[in-house]
XYZ file of C-alpha atoms in Angstrom:
85
model
C 0.029 0.109 0.150
C 1.224 3.321 -0.301
C -0.806 5.048 2.419
C 0.602 7.594 4.328
C 0.249 6.859 8.151
C 1.230 8.993 11.277
C 1.398 6.142 13.882
C 0.508 2.574 14.804
C -3.130 3.467 15.397
C -3.584 5.496 12.221
C -1.844 2.380 10.432
C -3.805 -0.116 12.265
C -7.172 1.735 11.052
C -6.042 1.435 7.351
C -5.482 -2.290 7.910
C -9.100 -2.312 9.274
C -9.989 -0.713 6.192
C -8.314 -3.129 3.974
C -9.384 -6.067 5.729
C -11.885 -7.357 3.238
C -9.475 -6.713 0.479
C -7.350 -8.641 1.764
C -9.586 -11.620 2.458
C -10.736 -11.478 -1.242
C -7.164 -11.562 -2.450
C -6.898 -14.679 0.079
C -10.064 -16.168 -1.054
C -9.500 -15.825 -4.746
C -6.071 -17.483 -4.535
C -7.060 -20.375 -2.541
C -9.630 -20.618 -4.917
C -7.446 -20.918 -8.094
C -4.588 -22.418 -6.401
C -6.801 -25.494 -4.535
C -4.329 -24.389 -1.512
C -5.292 -22.970 1.574
C -4.027 -19.464 2.450
C -2.888 -19.019 6.317
C -1.660 -15.515 6.122
C -2.356 -11.965 4.097
C 0.143 -9.361 4.724
C 0.001 -5.532 3.506
C 3.091 -4.066 3.084
C 2.925 -0.104 3.465
C 6.010 1.513 1.503
C 7.810 4.160 3.412
C 7.555 7.695 2.425
C 10.271 10.532 1.214
C 10.071 11.602 4.687
C 12.151 8.734 5.917
C 9.029 6.919 7.128
C 9.924 3.403 7.176
C 8.239 0.293 5.368
C 6.080 -1.721 7.546
C 4.128 -4.922 7.081
C 0.750 -5.450 8.759
C -0.996 -9.074 9.213
C -4.368 -9.497 8.901
C -5.260 -11.438 11.987
C -8.438 -12.829 11.986
C -8.042 -13.852 8.385
C -10.358 -16.831 8.619
C -13.106 -14.917 9.560
C -12.589 -11.923 7.147
C -12.873 -14.413 4.556
C -16.193 -15.750 5.812
C -17.318 -12.366 5.874
C -16.126 -11.834 2.045
C -18.061 -14.777 1.051
C -21.264 -13.821 2.876
C -21.304 -10.897 1.271
C -20.704 -12.094 -2.238
C -23.484 -14.821 -1.631
C -25.730 -11.942 -0.698
C -24.237 -9.730 -3.597
C -25.500 -13.343 -6.126
C -28.845 -13.960 -4.100
C -29.634 -10.014 -4.956
C -29.099 -10.693 -8.970
C -31.248 -13.328 -8.905
C -34.029 -13.245 -11.823
C -37.251 -10.905 -11.396
C -40.479 -12.944 -10.823
C -41.948 -13.433 -14.270
C -45.693 -13.072 -13.096
């Protein structure tokens, strides 16, 4: 990620905001390879001001993937054909 961050709390908030994105990547990778994905890590690049690059893991990846699966299922259900009366 290229987001700027001010401190650990700000960084944690950004990871929380990107949680479902990371889970969607993990879900897609797992389905494409047929292999379990055990971790998802966001890498935040350092800034020109000397801010160091840092990594943050999605700690609850299994739960996040389950949430993404539920969100996708709800979207698919919402796209069901209208009743033909």
